[in-house]
Coordinates of C-alpha atoms and ligand atoms in Angstrom, one line a residue:
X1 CA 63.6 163.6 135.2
X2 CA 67.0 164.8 136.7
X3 CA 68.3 167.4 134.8
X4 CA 71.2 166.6 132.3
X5 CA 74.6 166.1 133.7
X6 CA 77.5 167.0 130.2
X7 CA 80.6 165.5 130.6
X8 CA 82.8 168.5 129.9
X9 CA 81.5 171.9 129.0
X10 CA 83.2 175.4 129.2
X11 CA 82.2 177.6 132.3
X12 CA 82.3 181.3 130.9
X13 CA 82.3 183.3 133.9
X14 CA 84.8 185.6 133.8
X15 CA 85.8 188.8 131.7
X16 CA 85.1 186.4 128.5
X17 CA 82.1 188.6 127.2
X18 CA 84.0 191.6 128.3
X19 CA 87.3 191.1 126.0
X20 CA 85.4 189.7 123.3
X21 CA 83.3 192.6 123.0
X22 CA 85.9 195.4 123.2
X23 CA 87.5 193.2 120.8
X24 CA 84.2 194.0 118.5
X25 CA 83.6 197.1 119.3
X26 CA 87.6 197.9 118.4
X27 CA 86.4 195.6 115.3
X28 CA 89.9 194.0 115.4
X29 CA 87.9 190.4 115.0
X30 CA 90.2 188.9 112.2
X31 CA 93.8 187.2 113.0
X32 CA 95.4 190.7 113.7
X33 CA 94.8 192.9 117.4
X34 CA 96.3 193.3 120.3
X35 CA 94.9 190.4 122.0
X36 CA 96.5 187.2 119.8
X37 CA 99.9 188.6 121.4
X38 CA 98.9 189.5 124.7
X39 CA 97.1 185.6 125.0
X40 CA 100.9 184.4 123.3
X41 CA 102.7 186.1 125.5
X42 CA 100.6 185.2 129.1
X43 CA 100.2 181.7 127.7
X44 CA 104.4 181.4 127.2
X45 CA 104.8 183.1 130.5
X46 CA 102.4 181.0 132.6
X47 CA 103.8 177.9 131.4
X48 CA 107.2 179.2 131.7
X49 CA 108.4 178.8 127.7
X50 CA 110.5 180.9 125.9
X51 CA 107.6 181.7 123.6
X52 CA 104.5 180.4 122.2
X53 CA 102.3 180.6 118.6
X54 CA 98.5 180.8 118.5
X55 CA 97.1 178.6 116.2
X56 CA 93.5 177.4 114.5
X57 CA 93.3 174.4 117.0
X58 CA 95.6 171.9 118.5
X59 CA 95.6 169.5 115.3
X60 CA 97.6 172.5 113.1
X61 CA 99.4 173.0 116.1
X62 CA 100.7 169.3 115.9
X63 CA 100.6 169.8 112.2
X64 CA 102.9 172.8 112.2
X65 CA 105.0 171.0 115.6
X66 CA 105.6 168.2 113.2
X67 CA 106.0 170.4 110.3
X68 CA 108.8 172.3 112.2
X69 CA 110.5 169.5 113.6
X70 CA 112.0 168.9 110.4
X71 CA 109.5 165.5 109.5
X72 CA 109.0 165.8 106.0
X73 CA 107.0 162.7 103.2
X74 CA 108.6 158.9 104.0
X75 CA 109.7 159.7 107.6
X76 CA 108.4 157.6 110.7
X77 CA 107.0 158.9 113.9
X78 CA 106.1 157.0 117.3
X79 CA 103.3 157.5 118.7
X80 CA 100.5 156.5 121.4
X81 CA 97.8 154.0 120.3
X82 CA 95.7 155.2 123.1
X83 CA 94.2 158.6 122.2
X84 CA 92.5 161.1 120.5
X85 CA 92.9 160.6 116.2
X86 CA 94.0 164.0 116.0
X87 CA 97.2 163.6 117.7
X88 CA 98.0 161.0 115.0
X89 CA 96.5 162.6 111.9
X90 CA 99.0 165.3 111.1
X91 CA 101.6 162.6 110.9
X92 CA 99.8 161.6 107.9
X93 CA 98.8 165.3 106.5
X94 CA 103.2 165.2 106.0
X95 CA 102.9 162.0 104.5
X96 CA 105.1 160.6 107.2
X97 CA 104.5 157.3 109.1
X98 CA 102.7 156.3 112.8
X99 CA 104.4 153.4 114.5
X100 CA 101.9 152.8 117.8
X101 CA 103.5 152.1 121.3
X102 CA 101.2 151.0 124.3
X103 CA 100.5 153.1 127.3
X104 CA 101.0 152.0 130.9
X105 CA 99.2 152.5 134.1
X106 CA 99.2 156.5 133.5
X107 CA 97.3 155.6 130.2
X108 CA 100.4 157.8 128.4
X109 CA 103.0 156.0 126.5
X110 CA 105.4 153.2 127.8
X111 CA 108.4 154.6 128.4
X112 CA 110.0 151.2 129.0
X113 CA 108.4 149.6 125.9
X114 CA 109.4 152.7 123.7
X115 CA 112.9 152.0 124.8
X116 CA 112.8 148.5 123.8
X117 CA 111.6 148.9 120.9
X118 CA 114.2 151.3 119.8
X119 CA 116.9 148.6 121.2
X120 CA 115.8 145.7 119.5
X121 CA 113.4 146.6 116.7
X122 CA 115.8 149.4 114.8
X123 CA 119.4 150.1 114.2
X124 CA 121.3 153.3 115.1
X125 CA 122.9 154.2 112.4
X126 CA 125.5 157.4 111.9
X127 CA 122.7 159.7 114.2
X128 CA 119.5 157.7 112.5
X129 CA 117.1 155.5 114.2
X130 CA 116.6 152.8 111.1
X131 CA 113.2 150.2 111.5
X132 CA 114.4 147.1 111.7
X133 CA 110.7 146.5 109.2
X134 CA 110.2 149.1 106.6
X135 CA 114.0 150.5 107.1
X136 CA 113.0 154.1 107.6
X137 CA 114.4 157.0 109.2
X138 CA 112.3 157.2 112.6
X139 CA 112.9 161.1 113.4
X140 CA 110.5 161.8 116.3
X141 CA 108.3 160.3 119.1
X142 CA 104.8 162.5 119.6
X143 CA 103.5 161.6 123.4
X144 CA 100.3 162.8 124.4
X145 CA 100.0 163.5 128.0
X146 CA 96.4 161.8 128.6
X147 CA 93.6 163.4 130.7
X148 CA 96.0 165.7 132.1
X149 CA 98.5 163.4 133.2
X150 CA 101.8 163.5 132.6
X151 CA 104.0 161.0 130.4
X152 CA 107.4 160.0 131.6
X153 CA 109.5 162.9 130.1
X154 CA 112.3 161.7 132.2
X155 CA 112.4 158.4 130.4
X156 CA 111.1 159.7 127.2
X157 CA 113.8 162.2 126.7
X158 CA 116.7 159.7 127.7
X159 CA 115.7 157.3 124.8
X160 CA 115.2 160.4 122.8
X161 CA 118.5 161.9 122.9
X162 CA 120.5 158.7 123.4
X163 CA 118.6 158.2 119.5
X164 CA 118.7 161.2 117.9
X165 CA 114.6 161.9 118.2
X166 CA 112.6 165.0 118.2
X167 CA 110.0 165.1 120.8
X168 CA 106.3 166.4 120.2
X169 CA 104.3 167.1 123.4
X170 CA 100.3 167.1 122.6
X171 CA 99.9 168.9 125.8
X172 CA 96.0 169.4 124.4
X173 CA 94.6 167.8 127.7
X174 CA 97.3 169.3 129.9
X175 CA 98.1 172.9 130.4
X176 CA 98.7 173.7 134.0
X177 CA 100.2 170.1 134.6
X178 CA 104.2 170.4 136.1
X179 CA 106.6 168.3 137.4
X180 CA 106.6 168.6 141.1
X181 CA 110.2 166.6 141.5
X182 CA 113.0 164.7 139.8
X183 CA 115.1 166.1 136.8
X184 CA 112.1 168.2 135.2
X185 CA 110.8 169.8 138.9
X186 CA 108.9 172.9 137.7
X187 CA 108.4 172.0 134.2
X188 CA 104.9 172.4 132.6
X189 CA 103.5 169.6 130.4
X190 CA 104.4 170.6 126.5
X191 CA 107.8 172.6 127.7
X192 CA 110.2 169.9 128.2
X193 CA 110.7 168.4 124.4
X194 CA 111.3 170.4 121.2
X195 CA 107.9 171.4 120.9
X196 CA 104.4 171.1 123.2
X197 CA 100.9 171.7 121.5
X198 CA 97.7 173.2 123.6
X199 CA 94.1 172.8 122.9
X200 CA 91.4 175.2 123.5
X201 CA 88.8 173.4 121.9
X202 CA 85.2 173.6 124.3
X203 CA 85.7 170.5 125.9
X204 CA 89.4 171.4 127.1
X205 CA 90.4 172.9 130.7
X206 CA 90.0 176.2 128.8
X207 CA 88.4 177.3 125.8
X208 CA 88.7 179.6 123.0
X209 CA 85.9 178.1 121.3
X210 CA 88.4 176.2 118.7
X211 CA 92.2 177.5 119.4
X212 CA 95.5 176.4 120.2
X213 CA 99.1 177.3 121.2
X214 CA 102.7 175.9 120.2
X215 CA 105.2 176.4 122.9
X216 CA 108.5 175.8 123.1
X217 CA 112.2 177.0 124.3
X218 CA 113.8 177.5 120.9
X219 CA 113.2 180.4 119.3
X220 CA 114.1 179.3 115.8
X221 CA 111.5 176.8 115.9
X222 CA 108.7 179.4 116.9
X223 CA 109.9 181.6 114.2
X224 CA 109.3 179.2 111.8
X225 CA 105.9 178.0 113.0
X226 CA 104.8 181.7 113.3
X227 CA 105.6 181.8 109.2
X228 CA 104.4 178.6 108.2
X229 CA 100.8 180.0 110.0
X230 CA 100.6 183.0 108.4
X231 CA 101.0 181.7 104.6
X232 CA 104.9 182.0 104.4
X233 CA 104.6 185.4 103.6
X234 CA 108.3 186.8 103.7
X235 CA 107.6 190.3 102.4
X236 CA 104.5 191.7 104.0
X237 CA 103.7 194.9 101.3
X238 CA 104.7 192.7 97.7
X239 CA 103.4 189.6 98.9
X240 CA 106.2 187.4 98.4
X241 CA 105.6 184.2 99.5
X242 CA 109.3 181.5 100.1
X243 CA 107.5 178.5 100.9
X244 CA 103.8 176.7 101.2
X245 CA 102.2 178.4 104.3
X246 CA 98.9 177.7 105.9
X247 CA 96.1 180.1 107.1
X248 CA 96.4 178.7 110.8
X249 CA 96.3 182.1 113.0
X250 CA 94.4 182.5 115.7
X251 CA 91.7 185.3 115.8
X252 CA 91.6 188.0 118.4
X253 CA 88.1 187.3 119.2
X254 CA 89.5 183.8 119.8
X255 CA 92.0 185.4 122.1
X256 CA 90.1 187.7 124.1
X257 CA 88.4 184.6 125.1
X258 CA 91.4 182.9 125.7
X259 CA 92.9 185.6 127.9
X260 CA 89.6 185.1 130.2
X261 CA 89.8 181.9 130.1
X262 CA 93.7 181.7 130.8
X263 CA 92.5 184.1 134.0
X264 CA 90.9 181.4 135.2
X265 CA 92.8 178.5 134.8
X266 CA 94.3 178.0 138.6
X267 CA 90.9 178.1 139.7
X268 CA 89.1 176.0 137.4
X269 CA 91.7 173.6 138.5
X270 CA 91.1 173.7 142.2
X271 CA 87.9 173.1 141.7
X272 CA 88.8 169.7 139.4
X273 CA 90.9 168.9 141.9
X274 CA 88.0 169.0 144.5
X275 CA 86.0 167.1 142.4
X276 CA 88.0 164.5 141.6
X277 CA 88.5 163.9 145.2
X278 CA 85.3 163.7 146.5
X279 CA 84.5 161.0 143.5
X280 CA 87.7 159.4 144.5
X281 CA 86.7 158.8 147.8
X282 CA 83.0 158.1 147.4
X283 CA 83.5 155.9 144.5
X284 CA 86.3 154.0 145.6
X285 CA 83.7 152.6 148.5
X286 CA 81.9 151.0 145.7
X287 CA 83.1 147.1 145.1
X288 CA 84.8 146.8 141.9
X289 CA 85.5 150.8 141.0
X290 CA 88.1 153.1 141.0
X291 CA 89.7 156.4 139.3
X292 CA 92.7 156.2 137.7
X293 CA 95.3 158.1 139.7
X294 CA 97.5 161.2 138.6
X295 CA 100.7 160.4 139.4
X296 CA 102.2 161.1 142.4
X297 CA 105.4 163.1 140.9
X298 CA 103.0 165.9 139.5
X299 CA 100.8 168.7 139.8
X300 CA 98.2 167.5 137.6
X301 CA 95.4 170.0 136.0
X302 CA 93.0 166.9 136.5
X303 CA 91.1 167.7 133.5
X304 CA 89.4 164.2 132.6
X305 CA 88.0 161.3 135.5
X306 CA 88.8 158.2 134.3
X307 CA 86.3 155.4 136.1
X308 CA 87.7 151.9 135.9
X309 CA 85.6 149.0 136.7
X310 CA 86.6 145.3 137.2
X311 CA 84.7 142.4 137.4
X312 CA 83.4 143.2 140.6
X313 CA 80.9 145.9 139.4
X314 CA 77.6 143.8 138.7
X315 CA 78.3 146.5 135.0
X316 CA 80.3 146.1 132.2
X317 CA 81.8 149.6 130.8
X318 CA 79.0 149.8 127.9
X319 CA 76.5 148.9 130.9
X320 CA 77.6 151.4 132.9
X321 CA 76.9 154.2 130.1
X322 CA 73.5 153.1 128.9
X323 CA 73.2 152.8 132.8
X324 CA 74.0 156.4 132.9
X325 CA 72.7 157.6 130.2
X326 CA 69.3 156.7 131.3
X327 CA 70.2 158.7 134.3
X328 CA 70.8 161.6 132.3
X329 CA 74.4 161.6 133.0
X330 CA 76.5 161.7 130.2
X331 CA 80.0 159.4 130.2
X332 CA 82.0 158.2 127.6
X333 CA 84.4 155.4 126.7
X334 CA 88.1 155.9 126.0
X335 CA 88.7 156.3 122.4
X336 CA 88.8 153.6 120.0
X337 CA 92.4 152.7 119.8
X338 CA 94.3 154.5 116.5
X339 CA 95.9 151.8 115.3
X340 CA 92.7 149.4 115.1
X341 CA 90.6 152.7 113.1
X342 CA 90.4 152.2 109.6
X343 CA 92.8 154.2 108.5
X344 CA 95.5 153.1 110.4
X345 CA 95.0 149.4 110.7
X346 CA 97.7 148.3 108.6
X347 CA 100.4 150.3 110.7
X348 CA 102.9 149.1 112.4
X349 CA 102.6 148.3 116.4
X350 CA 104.4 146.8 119.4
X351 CA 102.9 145.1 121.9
X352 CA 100.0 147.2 122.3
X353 CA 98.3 145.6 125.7
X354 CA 97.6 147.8 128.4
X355 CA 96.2 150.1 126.1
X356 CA 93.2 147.2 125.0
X357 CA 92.8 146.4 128.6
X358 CA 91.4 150.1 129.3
X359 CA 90.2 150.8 126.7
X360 CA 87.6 147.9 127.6
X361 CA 87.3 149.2 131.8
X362 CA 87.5 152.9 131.7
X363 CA 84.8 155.1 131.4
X364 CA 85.2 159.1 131.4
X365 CA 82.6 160.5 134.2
X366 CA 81.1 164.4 134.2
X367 CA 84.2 166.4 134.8
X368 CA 83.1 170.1 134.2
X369 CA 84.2 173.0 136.7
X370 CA 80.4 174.3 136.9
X371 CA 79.3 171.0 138.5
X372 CA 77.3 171.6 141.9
X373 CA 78.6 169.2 144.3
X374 CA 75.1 167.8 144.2
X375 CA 75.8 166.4 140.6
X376 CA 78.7 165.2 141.7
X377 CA 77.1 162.9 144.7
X378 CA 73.8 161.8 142.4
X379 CA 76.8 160.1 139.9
X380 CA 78.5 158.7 142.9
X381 CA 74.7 157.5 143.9
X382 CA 73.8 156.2 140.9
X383 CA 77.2 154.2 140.2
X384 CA 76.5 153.0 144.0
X385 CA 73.5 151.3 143.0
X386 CA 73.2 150.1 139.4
X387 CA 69.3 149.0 138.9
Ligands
LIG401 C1 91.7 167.9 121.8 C2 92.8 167.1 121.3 C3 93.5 167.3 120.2 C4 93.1 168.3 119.1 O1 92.8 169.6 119.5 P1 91.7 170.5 118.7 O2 91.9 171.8 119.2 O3 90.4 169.9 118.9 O4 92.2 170.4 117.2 C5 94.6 166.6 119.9 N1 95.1 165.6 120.7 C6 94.4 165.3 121.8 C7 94.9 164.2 122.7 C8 93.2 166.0 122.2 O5 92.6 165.7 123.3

């Protein structure tokens, strides 16, 4: 049997072990030490923010983005049907509302859609985006920027300010991806809106094990997210406490991790970028499949492959992961879409289309920076001939 091929594991190769054991041997292991700043500080200065906040993982980091955004109980958010639940449960943790837009062909939201929607379905009213439906206040639109792609910020942030909306980037997927042109030229993925949210969870591009990182430009807002993290504790010696705070800090054994990982980040990278090119080229020989493109305006951090299949392939996408599996490569679908899971099945949507249509042809393929390029061509093999 061929040995197993993961879809997307860390590759700990760097100063990880050394960090984390000075951090032990220092025994500052708990949410205070050095490191939690230093990994704030490299983290906010590789993405070019004003300053970031280590968190638990990335869903208290959308929890606390949200949090600090000023969405409170009975408010409405927008967001993508086509992702991972954990962008979308912290809306409800507030007790506000998801509406779900559609993606488009960068599988991140529909810019155009989201802009129609706020034209025909709601009023603007004195600074407040009303639904037309349940006649709430809609305060914010959360976009996720989807397998390291990048969502239309220029578009998104044109509907956003002409209607008064906060804007939450779940950058989970995405650190390292920046615009490479047009009006945001330079601009990492989770900088350009009011607030961006990163993920170091073990399948991510880096990996603190569980971790995460708020970003953003305005300092106020960091402030605040910093507090809410560390319990709302506004007098450190009598333990007076002005609001309800969470325990969402980040550990410095979490961090010394992080800051190996965050070393490595341009390379890992590269070496995605490789990879995604020779499977680009040897699988787009093969009748009936492709991978999705990054788009064009954008230094991508190509973190997930997506494999789309037509018609063509003698395979449906279920076929082709039983296929694979019995290959010992491990793939996946898409994820179920949010607004058909149980939970969230009696929300509001608009048109959601596109978002069914991949979620039924698109298959994520091994995608991990420790690949040998031998992996890589016995997938492109086996998706060449399917027996
Ligand atoms: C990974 C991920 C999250 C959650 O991050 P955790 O660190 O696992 O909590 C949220 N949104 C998206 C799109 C993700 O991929």
């Amino acid at each position: 049997m061929k040995k197993f091929i993961p879809l997307s594991v860390p590759n700990l190769k760097g100063k990880e072990l050394e960090y984390i054991t000075h951090a032990v041997e220092t025994e500052w292991v708990s949410t205070g030490g050095p490191y939690v700043n230093e990994f704030e500080e490299k983290i906010a200065e590789y993405v070019k923010a004003k300053g970031a906040v280590s968190c638990q993982n990335g869903t208290s980091g959308l929890h606390i983005a949200l949090l600090v955004s000023g969405i409170i109980f009975g408010d409405e958010v927008i967001v993508p049907t086509l992702t991972f639940i954990a962008a979308v449960n912290p809306v409800k943790y507030i007790g506000a509302e998801p509406i779900f837009m559609d993606c488009d062909d960068s599988l991140t939201m529909d810019a155009d859609k989201l802009l129609e929607f706020c034209e025909t379905e709601c009023s603007f009213i004195k600074g407040q985006l009303i639904n037309g439906q349940s006649k709430k206040w809609i305060k914010a639109v959360l976009v996720v920027h989807v397998f390291g792609n990048m969502t239309d910020m220029e578009k998104i942030m044109a509907v956003a300010d002409r209607f008064n909306l906060k804007v939450i980037e779940d950058a989970t997927e995405a650190i390292g991806t920046y615009f490479t042109e047009g009006k945001y030229n330079g601009k990492y993925a989770g900088t350009i809106g009011t607030i961006g949210v990163y993920s170091f969870n073990g399948n991510k591009i880096i990996t603190t094990g569980g971790g995460g990182m708020i970003v953003s430009d305005d300092e106020e807002l960091l402030k605040k997210a910093k507090h809410l993290i560390t319990q709302a504790k506004s007098d450190e010696l009598f333990y007076t406490h002005d609001e309800i705070g969470y325990n969402y800090r980040m550990t410095n054994l979490q961090a010394a991790m992080g800051l190996a990982q965050l070393e490595q980040l341009e390379d890992f990278i590269k070496i995605k970028e490789i990879n995604y090119k020779l499977y680009k080229e040897k699988i787009e020989e093969i009748p009936g499949l492709s991978i999705m493109n990054f788009n064009n305006n954008i230094r991508a951090n190509y973190w997930f492959y997506a494999l789309k299949c037509d018609n063509e392939y003698p395979l449906n996408r279920d076929e082709i992961i039983h296929y694979l599996t019995s290959k010992n490569i491990q793939s996946r679908p898409i994820w179920g879409l949010i607004s058909e899971q149980k939970p969230y099945k009696n929300c509001q949507t608009y048109k959601i289309e596109k978002a069914k249509y991949y979620l039924d042809h698109v298959v994520n393929i091994p995608c991990s920076t420790n690949l040998l390029k031998k992996d890589l061509l016995y997938v492109i093999e086996c998706l060449k001939d399917p027996c």
